Coordinates of N, CA and C in Angstrom, one line a residue:
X1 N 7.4 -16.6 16.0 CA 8.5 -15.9 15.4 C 8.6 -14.5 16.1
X2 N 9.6 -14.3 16.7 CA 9.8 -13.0 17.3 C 10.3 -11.8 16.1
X3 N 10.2 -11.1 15.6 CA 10.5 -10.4 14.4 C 10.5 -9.0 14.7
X4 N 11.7 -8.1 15.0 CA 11.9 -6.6 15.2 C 11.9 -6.1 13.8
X5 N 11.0 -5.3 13.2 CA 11.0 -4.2 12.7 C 10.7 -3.0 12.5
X6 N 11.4 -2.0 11.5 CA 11.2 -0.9 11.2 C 10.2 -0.1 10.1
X7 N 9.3 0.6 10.4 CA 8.7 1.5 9.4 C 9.5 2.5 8.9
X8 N 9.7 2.9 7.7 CA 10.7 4.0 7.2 C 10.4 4.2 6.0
X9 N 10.7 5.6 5.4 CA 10.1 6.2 3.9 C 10.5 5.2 3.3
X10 N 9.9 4.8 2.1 CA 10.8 3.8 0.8 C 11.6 5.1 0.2
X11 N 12.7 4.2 -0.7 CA 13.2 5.3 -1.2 C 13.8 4.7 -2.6
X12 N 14.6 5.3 -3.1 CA 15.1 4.7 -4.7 C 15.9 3.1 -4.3
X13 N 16.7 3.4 -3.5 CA 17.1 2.3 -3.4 C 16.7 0.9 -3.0
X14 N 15.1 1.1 -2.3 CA 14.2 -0.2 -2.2 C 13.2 -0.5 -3.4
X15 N 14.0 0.5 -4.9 CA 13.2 -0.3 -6.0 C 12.9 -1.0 -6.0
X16 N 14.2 -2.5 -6.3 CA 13.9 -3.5 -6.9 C 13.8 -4.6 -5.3
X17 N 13.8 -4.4 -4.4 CA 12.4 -5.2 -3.8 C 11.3 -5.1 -3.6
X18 N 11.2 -3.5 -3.9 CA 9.5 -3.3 -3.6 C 8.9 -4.3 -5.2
X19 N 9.8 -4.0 -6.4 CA 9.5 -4.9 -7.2 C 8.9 -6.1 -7.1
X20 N 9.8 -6.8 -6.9 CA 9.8 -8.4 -6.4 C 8.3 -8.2 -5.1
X21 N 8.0 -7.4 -4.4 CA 7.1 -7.3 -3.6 C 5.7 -7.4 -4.4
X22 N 5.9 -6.4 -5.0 CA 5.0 -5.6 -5.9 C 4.2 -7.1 -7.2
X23 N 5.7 -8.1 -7.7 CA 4.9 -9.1 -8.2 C 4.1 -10.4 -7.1
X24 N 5.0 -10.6 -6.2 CA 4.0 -11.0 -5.2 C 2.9 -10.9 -4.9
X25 N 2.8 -9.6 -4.7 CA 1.2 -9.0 -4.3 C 0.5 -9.2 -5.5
X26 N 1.0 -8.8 -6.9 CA -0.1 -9.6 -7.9 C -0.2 -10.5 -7.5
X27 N 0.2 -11.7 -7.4 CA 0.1 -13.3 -7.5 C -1.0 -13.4 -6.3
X28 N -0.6 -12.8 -5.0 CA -1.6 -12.9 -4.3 C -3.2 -12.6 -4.8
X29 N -2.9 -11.3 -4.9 CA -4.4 -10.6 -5.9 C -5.2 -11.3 -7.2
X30 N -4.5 -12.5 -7.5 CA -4.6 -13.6 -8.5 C -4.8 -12.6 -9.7
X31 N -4.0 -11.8 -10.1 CA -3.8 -11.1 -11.0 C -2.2 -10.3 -11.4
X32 N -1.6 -11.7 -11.4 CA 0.0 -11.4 -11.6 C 0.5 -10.6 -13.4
X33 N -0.8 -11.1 -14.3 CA -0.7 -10.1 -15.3 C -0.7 -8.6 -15.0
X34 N -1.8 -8.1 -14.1 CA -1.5 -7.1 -14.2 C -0.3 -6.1 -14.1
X35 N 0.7 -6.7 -13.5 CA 1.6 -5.8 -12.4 C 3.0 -5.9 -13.6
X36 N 2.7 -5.0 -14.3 CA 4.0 -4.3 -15.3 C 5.1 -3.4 -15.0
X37 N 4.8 -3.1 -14.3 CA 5.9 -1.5 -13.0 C 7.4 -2.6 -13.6
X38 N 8.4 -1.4 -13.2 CA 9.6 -2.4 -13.3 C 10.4 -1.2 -12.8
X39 N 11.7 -1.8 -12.4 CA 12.2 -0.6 -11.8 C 13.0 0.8 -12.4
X40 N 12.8 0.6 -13.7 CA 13.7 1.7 -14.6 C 12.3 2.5 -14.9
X41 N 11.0 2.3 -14.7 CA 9.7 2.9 -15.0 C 9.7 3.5 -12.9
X42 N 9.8 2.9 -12.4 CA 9.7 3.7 -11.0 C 11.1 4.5 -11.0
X43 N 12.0 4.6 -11.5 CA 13.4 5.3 -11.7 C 12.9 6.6 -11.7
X44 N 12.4 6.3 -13.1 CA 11.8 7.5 -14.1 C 10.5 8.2 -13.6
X45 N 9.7 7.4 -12.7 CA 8.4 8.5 -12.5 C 8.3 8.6 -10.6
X46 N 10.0 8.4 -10.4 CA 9.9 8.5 -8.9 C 9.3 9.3 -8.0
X47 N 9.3 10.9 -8.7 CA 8.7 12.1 -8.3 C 7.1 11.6 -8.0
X48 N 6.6 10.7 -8.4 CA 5.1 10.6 -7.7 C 5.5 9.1 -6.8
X49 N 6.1 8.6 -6.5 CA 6.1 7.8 -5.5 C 6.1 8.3 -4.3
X50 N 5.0 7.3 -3.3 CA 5.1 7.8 -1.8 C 4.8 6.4 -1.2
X51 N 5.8 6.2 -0.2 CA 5.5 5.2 0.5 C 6.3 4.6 1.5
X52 N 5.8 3.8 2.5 CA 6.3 3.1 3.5 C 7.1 1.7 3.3
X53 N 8.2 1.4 4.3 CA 8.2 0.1 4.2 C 8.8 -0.6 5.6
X54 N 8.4 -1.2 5.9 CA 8.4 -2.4 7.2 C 9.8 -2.7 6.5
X55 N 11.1 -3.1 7.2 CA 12.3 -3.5 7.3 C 12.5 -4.6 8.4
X56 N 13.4 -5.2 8.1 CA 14.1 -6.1 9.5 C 15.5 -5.3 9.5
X57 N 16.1 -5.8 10.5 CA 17.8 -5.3 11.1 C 18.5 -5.4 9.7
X58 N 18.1 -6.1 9.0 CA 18.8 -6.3 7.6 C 18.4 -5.8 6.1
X59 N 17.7 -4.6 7.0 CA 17.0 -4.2 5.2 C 16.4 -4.6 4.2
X60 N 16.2 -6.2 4.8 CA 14.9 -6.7 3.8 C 13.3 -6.2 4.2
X61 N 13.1 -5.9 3.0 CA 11.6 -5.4 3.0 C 10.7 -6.3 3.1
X62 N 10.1 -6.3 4.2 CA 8.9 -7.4 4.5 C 7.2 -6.9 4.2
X63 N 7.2 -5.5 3.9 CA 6.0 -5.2 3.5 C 6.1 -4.1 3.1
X64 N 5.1 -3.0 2.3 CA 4.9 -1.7 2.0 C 3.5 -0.9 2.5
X65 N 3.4 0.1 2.3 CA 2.1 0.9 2.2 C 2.7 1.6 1.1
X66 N 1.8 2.3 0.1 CA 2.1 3.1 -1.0 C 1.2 4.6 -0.7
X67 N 1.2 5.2 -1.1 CA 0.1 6.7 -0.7 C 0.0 7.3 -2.1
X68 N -0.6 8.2 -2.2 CA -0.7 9.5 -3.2 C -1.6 10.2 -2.5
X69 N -1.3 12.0 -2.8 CA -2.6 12.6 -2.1 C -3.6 12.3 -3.2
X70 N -4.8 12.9 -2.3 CA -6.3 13.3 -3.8 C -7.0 14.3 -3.2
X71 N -7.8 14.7 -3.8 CA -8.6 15.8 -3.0 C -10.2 15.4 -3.4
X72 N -11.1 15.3 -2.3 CA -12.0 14.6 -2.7 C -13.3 16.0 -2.5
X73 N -14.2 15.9 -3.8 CA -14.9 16.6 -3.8 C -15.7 17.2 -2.6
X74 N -15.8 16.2 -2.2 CA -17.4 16.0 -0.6 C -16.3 16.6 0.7
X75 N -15.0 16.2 0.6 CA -14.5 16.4 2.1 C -13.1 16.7 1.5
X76 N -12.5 17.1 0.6 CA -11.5 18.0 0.7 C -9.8 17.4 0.1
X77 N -9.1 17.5 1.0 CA -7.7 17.0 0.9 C -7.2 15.5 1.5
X78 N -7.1 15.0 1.1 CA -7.2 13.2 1.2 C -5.8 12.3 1.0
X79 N -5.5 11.3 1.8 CA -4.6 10.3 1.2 C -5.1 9.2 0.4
X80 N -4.7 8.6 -0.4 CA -5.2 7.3 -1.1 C -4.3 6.3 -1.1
X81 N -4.5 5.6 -0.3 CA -3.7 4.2 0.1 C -3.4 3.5 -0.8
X82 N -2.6 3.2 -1.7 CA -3.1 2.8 -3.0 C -2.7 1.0 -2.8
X83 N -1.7 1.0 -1.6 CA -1.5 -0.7 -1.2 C -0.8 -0.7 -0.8
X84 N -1.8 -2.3 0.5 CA -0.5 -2.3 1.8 C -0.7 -3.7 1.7
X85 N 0.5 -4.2 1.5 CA 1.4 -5.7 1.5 C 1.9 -6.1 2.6
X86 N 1.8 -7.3 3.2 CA 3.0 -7.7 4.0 C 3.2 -8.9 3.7
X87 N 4.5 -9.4 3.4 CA 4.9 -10.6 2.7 C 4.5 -11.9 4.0
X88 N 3.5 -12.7 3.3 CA 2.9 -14.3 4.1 C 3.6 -14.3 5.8
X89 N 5.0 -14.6 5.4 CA 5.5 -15.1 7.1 C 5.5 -14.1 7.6
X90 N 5.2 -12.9 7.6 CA 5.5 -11.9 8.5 C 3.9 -11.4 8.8
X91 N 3.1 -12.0 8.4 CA 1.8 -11.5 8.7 C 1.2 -11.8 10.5
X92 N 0.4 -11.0 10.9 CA 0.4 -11.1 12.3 C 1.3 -11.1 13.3
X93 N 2.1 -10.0 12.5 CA 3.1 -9.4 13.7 C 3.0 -8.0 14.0
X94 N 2.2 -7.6 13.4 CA 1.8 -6.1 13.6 C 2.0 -5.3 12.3
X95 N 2.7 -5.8 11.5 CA 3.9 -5.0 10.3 C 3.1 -4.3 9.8
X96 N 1.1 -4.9 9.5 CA -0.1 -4.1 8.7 C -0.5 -2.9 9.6
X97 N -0.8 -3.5 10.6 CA -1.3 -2.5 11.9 C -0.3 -1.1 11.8
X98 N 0.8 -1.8 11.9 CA 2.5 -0.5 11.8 C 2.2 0.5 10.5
X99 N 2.3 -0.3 9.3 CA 2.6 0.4 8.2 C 1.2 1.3 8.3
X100 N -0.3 1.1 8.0 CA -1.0 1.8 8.1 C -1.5 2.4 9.2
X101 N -0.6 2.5 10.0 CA -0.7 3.6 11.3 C 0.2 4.5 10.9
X102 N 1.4 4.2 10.1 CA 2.3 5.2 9.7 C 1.3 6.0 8.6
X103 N 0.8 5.7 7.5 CA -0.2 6.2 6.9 C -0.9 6.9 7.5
X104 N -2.2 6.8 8.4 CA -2.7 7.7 9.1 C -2.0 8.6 9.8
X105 N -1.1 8.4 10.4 CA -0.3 9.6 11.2 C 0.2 10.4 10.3
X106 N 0.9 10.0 9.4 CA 1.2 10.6 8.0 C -0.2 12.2 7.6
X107 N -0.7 11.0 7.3 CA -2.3 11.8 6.7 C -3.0 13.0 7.9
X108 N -2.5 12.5 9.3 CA -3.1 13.3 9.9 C -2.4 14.8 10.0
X109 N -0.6 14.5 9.8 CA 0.3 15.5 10.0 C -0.2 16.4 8.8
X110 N -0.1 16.1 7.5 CA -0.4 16.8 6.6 C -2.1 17.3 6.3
X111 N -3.0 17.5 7.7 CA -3.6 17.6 7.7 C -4.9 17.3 6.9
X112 N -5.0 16.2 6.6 CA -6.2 15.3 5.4 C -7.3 15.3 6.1
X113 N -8.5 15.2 5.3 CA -9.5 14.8 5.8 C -10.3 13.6 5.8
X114 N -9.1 12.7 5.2 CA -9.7 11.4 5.1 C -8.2 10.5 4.3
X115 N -8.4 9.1 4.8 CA -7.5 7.6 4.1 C -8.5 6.9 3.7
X116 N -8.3 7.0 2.3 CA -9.3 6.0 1.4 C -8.4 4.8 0.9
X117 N -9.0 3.5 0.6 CA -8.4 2.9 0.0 C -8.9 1.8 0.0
X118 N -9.1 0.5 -1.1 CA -9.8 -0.4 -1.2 C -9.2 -1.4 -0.9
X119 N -10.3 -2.7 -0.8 CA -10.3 -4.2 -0.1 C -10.3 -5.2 -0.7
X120 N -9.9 -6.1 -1.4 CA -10.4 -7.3 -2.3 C -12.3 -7.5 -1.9
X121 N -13.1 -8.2 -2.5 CA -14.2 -8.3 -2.0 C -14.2 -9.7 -1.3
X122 N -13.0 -10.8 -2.0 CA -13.0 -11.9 -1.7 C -12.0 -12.6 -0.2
X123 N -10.9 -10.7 -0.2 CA -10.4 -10.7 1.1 C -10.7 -10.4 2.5
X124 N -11.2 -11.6 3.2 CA -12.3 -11.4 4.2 C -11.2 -11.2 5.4
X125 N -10.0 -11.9 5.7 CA -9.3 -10.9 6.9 C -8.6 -9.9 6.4
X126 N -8.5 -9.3 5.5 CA -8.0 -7.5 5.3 C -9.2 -7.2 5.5
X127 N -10.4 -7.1 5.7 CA -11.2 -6.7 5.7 C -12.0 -6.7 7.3
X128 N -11.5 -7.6 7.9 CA -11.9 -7.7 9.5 C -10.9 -7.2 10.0
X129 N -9.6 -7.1 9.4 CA -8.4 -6.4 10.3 C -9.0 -4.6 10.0
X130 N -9.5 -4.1 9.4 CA -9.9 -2.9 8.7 C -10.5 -2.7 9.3
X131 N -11.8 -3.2 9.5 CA -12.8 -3.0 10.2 C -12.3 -2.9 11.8
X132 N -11.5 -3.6 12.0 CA -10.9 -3.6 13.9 C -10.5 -2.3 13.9
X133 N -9.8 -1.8 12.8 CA -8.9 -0.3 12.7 C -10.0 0.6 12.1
X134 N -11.2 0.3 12.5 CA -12.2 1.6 12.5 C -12.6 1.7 11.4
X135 N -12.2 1.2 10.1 CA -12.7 1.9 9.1 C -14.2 1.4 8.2
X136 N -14.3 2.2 7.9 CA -15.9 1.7 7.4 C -15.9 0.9 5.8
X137 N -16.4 0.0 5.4 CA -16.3 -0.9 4.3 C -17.5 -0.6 3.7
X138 N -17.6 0.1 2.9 CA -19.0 0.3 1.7 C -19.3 -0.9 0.9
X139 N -20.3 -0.7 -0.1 CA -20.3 -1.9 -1.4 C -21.2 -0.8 -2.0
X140 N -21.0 0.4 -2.1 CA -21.8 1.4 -3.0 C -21.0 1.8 -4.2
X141 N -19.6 1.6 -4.6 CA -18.8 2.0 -5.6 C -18.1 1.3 -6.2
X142 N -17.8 1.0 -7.3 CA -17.4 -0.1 -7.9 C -16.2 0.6 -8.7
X143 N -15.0 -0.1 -8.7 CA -13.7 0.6 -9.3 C -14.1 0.4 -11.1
X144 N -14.2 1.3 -11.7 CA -13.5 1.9 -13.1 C -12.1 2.2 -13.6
X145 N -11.7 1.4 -14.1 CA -10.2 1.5 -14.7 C -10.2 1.9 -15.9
X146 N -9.4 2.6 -16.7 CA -9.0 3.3 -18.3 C -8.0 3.1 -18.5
X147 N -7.1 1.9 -18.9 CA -6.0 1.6 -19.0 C -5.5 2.7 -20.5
X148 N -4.1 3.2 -20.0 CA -4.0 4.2 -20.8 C -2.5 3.1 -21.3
X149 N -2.7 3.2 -23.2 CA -0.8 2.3 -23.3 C -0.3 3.7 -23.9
X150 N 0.7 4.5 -22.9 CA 1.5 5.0 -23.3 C 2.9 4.8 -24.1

């Protein structure tokens, strides 16, 4: 499949496919309960959204990266990748390699000292593609969540 795409900011108007993206990616993650977001809650808390998205000629969205900064005690001013998707048939076209190069170039402009962001344990090629892109894979930290019901 020959497939031209674009990396470009997400923006309000790719709400509601990042949506539809966004319950994908649960289903993938075999955790489609989790994923509540909807797009009158991303409307409303748009001011903290940051993120990429892979396009075709036609403005469908074939994948994301998401960001937020952090600042990390040990080394400073940080991005945190918080998730990079690319929808099944478009995988192994570069679209992951793309989006999270835009991320690092990103992170490097705004001068960061680091792209953090985590791996399924059970996802073994996000995790060899990661590792091809240099990054180093720990098993020293274990995620804690505090689900807050506002």
């Amino acid at each position: 499949m020959n497939q031209t795409f674009t990396i470009r900011d997400a923006n309000e108007g790719d709400f509601p496919k990042l949506i539809d993206l966004f319950q994908e990616f649960a289903l993938f993650e075999k955790t489609p309960e989790r994923m509540v977001n909807t797009v009158e809650k991303m409307k409303k808390e748009k001011s903290f959204f940051n993120g990429f998205v892979a396009v075709d000629e036609n403005e469908n969205v074939l994948g994301f990266a998401t960001y937020f900064f952090s600042y990390h005690t040990w080394i400073g001013k940080s991005i945190y990748m918080d998730d990079l998707y690319v929808r099944e048939q478009y995988r192994g076209l570069g679209l992951g390699k793309a989006l999270l190069d835009k991320v690092v170039d990103f992170a490097k402009k705004e001068k960061c000292s680091k792209v953090r962001w985590q791996v399924s344990n059970w996802n073994t090629n996000a995790q060899e593609f990661y590792k091809k892109m240099g990054a180093q894979i720990d098993d020293v930290e274990i995620n804690c969540d505090l689900t807050l019901n506002n």
